[in-house]
GROMACS .gro file of C-alpha atoms in nm:
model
  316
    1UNK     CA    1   9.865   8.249  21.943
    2UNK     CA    2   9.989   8.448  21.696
    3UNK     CA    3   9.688   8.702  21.680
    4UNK     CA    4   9.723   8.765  22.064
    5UNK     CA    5   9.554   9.112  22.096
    6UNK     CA    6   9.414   9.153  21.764
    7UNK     CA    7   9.031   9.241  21.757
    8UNK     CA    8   8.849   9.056  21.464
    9UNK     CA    9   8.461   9.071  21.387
   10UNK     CA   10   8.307   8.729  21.148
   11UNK     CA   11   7.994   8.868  21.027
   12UNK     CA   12   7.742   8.547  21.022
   13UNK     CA   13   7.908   8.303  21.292
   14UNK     CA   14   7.704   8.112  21.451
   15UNK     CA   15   7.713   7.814  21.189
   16UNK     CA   16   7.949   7.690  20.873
   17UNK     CA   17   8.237   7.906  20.693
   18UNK     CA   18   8.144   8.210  20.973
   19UNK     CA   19   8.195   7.945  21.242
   20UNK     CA   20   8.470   7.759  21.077
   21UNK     CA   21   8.665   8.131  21.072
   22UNK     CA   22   8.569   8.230  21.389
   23UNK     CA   23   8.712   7.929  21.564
   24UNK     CA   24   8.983   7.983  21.420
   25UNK     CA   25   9.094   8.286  21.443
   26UNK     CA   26   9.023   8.262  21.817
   27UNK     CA   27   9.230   7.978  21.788
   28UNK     CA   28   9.521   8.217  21.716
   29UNK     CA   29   9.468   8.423  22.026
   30UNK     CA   30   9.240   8.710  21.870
   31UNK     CA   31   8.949   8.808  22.046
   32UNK     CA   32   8.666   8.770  21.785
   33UNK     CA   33   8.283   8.950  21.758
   34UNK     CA   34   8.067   8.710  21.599
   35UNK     CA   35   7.717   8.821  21.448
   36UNK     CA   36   7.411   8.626  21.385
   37UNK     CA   37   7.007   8.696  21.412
   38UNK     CA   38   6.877   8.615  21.734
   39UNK     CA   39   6.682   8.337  21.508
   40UNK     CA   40   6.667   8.224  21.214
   41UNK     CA   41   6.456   7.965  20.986
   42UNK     CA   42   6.737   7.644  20.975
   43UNK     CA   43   6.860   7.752  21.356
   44UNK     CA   44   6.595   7.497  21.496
   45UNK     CA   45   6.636   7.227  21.272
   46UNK     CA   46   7.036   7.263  21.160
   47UNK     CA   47   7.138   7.403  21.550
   48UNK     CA   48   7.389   7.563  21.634
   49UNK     CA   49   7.397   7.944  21.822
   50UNK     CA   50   7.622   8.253  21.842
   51UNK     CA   51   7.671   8.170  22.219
   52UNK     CA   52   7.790   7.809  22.112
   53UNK     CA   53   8.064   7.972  21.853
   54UNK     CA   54   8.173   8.237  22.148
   55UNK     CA   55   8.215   7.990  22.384
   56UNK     CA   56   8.395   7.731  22.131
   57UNK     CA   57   8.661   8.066  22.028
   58UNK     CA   58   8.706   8.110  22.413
   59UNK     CA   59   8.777   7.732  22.472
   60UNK     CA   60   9.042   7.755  22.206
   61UNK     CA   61   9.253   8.004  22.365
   62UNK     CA   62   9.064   8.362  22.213
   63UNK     CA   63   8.771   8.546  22.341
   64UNK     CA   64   8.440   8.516  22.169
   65UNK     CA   65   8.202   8.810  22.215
   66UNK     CA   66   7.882   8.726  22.041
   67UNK     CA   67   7.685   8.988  21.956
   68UNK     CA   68   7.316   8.971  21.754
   69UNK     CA   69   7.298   9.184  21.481
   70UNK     CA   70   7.047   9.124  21.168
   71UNK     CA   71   7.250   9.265  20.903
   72UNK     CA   72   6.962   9.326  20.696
   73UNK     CA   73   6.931   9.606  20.907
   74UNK     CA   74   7.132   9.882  20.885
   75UNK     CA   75   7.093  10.043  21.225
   76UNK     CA   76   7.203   9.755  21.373
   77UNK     CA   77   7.492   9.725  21.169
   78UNK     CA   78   7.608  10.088  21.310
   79UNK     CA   79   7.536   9.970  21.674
   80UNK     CA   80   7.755   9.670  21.634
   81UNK     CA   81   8.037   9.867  21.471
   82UNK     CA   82   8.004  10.145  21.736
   83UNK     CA   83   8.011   9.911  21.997
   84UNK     CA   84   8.343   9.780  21.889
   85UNK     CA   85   8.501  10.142  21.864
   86UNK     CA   86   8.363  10.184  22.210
   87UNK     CA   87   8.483   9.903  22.334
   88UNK     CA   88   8.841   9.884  22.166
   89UNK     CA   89   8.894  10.217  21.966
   90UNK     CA   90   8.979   9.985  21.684
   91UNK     CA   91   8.943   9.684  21.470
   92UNK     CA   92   9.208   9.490  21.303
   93UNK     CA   93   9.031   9.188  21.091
   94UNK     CA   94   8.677   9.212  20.901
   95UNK     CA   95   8.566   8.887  20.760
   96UNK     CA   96   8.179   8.966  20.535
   97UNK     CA   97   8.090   8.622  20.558
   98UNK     CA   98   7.712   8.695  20.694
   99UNK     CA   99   7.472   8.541  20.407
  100UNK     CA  100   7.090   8.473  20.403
  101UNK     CA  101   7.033   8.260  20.074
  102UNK     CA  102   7.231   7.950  20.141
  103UNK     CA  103   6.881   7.757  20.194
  104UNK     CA  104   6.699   7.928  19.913
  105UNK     CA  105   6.962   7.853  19.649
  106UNK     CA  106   6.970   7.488  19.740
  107UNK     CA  107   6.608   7.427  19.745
  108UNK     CA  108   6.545   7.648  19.401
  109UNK     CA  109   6.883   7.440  19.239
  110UNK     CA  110   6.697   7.092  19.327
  111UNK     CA  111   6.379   7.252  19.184
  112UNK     CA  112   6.553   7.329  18.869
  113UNK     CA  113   6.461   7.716  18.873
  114UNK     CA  114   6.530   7.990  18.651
  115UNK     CA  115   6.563   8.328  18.699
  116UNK     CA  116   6.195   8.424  18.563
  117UNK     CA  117   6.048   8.116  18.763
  118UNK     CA  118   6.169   8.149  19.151
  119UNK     CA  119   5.863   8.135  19.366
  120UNK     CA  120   5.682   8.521  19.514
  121UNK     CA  121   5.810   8.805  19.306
  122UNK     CA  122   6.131   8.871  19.136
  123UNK     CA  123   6.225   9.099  19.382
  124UNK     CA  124   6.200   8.907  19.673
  125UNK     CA  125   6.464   8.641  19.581
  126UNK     CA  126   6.689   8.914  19.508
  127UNK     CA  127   6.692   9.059  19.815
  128UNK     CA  128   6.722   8.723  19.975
  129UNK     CA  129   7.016   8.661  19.749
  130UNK     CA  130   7.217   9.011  19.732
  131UNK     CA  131   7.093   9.242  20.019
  132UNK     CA  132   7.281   9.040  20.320
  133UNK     CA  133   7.530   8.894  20.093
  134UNK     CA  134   7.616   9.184  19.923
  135UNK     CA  135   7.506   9.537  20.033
  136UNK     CA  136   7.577   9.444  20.390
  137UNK     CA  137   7.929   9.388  20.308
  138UNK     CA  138   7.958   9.738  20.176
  139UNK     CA  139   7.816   9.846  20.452
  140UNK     CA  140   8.049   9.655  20.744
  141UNK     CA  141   8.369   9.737  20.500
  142UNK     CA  142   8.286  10.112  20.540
  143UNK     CA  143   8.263  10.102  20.917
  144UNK     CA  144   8.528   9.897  20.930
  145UNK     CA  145   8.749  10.086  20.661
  146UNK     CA  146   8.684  10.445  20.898
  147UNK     CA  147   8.861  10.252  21.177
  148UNK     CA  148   9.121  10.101  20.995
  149UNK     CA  149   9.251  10.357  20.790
  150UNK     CA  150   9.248  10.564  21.142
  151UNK     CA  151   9.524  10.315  21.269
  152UNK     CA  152   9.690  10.272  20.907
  153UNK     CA  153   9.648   9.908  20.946
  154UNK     CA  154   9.414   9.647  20.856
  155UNK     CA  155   9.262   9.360  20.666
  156UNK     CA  156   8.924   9.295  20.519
  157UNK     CA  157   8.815   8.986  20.373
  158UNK     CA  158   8.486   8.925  20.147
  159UNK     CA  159   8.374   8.527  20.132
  160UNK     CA  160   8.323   8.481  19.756
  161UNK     CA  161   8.277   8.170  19.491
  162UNK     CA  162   8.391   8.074  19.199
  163UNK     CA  163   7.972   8.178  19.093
  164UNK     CA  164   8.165   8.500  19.063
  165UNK     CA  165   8.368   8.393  18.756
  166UNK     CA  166   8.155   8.063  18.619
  167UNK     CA  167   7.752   8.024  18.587
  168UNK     CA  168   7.693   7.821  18.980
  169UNK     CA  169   7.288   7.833  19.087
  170UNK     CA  170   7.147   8.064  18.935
  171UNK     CA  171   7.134   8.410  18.812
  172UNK     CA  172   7.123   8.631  19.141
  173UNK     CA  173   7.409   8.438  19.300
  174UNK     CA  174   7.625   8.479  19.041
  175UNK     CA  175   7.582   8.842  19.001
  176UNK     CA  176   7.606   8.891  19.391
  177UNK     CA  177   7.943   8.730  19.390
  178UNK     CA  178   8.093   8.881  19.073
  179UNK     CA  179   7.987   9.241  19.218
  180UNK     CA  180   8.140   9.109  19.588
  181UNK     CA  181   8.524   9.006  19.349
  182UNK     CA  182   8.477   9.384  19.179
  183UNK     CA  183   8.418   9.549  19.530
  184UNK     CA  184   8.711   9.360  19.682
  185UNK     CA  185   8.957   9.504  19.422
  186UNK     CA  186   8.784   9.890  19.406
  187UNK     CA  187   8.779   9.922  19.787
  188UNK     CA  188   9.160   9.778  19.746
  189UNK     CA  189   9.230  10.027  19.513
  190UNK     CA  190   9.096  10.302  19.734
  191UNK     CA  191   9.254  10.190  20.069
  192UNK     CA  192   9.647  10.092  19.918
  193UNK     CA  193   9.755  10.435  20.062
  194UNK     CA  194   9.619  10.388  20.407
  195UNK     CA  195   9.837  10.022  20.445
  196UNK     CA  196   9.479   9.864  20.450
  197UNK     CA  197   9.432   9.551  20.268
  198UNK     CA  198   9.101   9.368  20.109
  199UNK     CA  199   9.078   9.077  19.944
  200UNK     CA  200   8.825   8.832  19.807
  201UNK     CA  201   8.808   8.428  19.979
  202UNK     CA  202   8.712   8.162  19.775
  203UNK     CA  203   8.645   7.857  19.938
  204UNK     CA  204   8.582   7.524  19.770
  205UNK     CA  205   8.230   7.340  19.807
  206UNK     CA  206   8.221   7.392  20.181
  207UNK     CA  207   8.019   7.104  20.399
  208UNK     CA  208   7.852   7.337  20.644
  209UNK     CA  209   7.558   7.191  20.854
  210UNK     CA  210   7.314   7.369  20.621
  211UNK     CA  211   7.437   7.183  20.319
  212UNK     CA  212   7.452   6.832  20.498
  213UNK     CA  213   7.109   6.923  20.636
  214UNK     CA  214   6.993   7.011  20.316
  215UNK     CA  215   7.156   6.716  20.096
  216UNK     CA  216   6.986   6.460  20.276
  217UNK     CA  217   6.581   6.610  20.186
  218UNK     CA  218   6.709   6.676  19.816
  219UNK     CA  219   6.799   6.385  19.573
  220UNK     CA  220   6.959   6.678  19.325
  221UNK     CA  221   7.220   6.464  19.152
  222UNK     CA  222   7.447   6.817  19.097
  223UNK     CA  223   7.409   6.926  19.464
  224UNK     CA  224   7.514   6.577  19.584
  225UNK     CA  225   7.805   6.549  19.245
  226UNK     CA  226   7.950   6.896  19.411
  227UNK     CA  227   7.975   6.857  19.724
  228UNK     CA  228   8.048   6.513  19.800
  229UNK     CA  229   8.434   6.548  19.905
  230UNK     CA  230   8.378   6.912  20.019
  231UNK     CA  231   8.579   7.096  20.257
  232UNK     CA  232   8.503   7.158  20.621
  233UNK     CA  233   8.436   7.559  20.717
  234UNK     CA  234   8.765   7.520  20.957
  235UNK     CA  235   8.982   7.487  20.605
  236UNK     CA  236   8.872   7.853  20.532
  237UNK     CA  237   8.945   7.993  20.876
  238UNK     CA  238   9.264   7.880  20.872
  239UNK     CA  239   9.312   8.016  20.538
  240UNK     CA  240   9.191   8.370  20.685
  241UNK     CA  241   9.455   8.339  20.957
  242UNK     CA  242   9.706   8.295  20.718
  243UNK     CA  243   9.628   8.630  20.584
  244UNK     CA  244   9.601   8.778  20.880
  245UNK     CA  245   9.914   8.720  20.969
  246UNK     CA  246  10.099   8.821  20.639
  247UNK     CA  247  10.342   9.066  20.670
  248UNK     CA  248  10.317   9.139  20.264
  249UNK     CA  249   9.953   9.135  20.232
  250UNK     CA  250   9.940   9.457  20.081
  251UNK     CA  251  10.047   9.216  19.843
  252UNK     CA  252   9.812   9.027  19.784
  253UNK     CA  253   9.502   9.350  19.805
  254UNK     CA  254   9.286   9.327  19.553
  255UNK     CA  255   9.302   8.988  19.445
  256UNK     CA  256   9.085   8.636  19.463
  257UNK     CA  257   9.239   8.391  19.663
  258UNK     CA  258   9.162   8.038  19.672
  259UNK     CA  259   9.165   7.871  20.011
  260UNK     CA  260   9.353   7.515  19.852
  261UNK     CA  261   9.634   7.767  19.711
  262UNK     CA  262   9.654   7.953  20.052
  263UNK     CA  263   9.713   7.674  20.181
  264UNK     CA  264   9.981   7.557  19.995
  265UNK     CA  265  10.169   7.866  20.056
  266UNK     CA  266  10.106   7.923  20.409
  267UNK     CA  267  10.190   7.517  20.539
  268UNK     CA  268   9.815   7.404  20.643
  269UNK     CA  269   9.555   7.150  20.580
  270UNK     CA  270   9.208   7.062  20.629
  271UNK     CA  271   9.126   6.947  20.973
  272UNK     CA  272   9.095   6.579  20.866
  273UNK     CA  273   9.449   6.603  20.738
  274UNK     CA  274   9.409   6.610  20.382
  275UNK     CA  275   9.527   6.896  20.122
  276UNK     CA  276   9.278   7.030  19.900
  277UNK     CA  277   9.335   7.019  19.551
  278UNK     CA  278   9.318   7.413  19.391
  279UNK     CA  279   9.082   7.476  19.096
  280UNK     CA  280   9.422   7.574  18.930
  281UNK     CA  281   9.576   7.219  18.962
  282UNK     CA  282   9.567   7.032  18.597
  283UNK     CA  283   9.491   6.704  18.771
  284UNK     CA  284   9.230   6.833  18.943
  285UNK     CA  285   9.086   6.974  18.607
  286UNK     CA  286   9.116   6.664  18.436
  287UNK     CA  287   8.964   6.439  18.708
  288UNK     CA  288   8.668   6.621  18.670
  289UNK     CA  289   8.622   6.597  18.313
  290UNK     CA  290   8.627   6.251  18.347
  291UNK     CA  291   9.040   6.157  18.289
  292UNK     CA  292   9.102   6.035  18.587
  293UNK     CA  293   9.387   5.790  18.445
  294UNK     CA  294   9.584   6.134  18.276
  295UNK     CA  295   9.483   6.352  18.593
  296UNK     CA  296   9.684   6.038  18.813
  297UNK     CA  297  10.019   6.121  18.645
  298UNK     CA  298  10.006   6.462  18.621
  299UNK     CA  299  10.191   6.646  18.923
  300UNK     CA  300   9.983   6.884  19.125
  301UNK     CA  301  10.260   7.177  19.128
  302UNK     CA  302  10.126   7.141  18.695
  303UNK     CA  303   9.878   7.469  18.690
  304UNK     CA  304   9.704   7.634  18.451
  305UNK     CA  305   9.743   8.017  18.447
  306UNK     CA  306   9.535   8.201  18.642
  307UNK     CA  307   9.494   8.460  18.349
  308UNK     CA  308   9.327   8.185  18.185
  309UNK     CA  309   9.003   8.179  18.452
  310UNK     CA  310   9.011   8.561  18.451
  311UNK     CA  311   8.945   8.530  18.062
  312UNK     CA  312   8.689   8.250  18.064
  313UNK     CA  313   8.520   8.479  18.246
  314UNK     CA  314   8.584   8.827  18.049
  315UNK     CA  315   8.266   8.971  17.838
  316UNK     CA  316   8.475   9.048  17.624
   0.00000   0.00000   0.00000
């Protein structure tokens, strides 16, 4: 119970990495807001409801408030963030996790789209892509940051991907997520001298209920290739814990952090028991290229640099 007392808000909750979070932060004693839209296209199909993640964070020893917010819209964004000053005069943890696309980027990756050949106009997938995923986190970091900084104390954490450093889907998703990595570090940069941190989450490939849902109407070898062995959303909320309870994660504002390293250094696995292997990890890099007898005697404390990412990914 080691966030006893601590009020956290997990924007998009009510299914995968926003559930997985949620859980467990609630887990840890904090009493958690989670968002979601009072409906949404996979909620009938997939399941799965705000009101089942609030009462799963209470059952685990926290208090889950669910609250339905659409965070395309930006009034009701405000309401939810004035409801929490009301409520509690403050707010310790922000997790952006709330994202609109994860159906429309599967089904236009099986389809083999690119960015000139999504379906409706070019606009539309955009928004789809970028306005929940990525102006909406501006939005809830700004609220948040007015609270925080208030209190000199805080923590805000933007779910990312690696589409932020590599080519992953398609055009819109990578430029959401490199723009969500840049915001991460500015906002850092701008909140160091109020002792509030931000950071950037990377999960792995993350089996939420969408993504099982989804792999078993598509036949798209890459999907199924990526995220056979994936991680369960839990992995990442107990990586978010971990930060949470830092004492030196000033330290660590700014930066991307990958769930597998996290947690290495803070002691945890997945829920099935098994440790993830980083992006980092030489073995892991060479077992994907296809070496799988090298990658088998390498040791997995062997790492490339992270530099060496950062520069693959440099323009210039």
């Amino acid at each position: 119970m080691a966030l006893s007392g601590k009020i956290c808000l997990v924007t998009g909750a009510s299914r995968g990495i926003g559930k997985g979070i949620a859980v467990q932060l609630g887990e840890a004693g904090a009493t958690v807001y989670i968002t979601g839209r009072s409906s949404s296209p996979e909620a009938a199909v997939i399941g799965g409801s705000l009101k089942e993640t609030a009462d799963e964070i209470t059952a685990k020893g926290g208090t889950g408030i669910a609250v339905i917010c659409d965070h395309a819209e930006d009034e009701q964004v405000k309401q939810l963030f004035e409801r929490i000053e009301h409520d509690h005069g403050r707010l310790d943890v922000l997790v952006n996790n709330a994202y609109s696309a994860v159906t429309a980027i599967v089904k236009e990756t099986a389809r083999g789209h690119k960015f000139w050949q999504h379906e409706g106009e070019p606009g539309e997938f955009w928004d789809i892509v970028n306005l929940v995923g990525l102006r909406n986190h501006y939005i809830c970091s700004a609220y948040a940051a007015k609270m925080m900084v208030e209190v000199n104390q805080g923590l805000i954490v933007n779910v990312s991907s690696f589409g932020g450093t590599i080519y992953l889907f398609n055009t819109a998703y990578g430029v959401g997520k490199a723009a969500v990595d840049r915001m991460s570090s500015d906002m850092a940069h701008e909140l160091r001298e109020f002792n509030v941190a931000c950071v950037t989450v990377y999960p792995g490939a993350v089996l939420t209920e969408t993504i099982n849902h989804t792999l078993k109407q598509e036949k798209n070898e890459f999907l199924h290739r990526t995220f056979e062995d994936g991680e369960s959303p839990e992995y990442s909320g107990k990586a978010v814990v971990g930060l949470a309870c830092d004492k030196n994660i000033l330290a660590k504002s700014g930066k991307v952090l990958l769930v597998a390293d996290l947690a290495r250094q803070y002691g945890f696995t997945d829920v099935n028991g098994r440790q993830r292997p980083s992006a980092f990890q030489l073995n892991s890099l060479l077992a994907r290229a296809g070496y799988s007898g090298l990658a088998s005697i390498v040791p997995d404390f062997v790492r490339l640099p992270s530099f060496l990412i950062a520069m693959r990914s440099s323009k210039f």
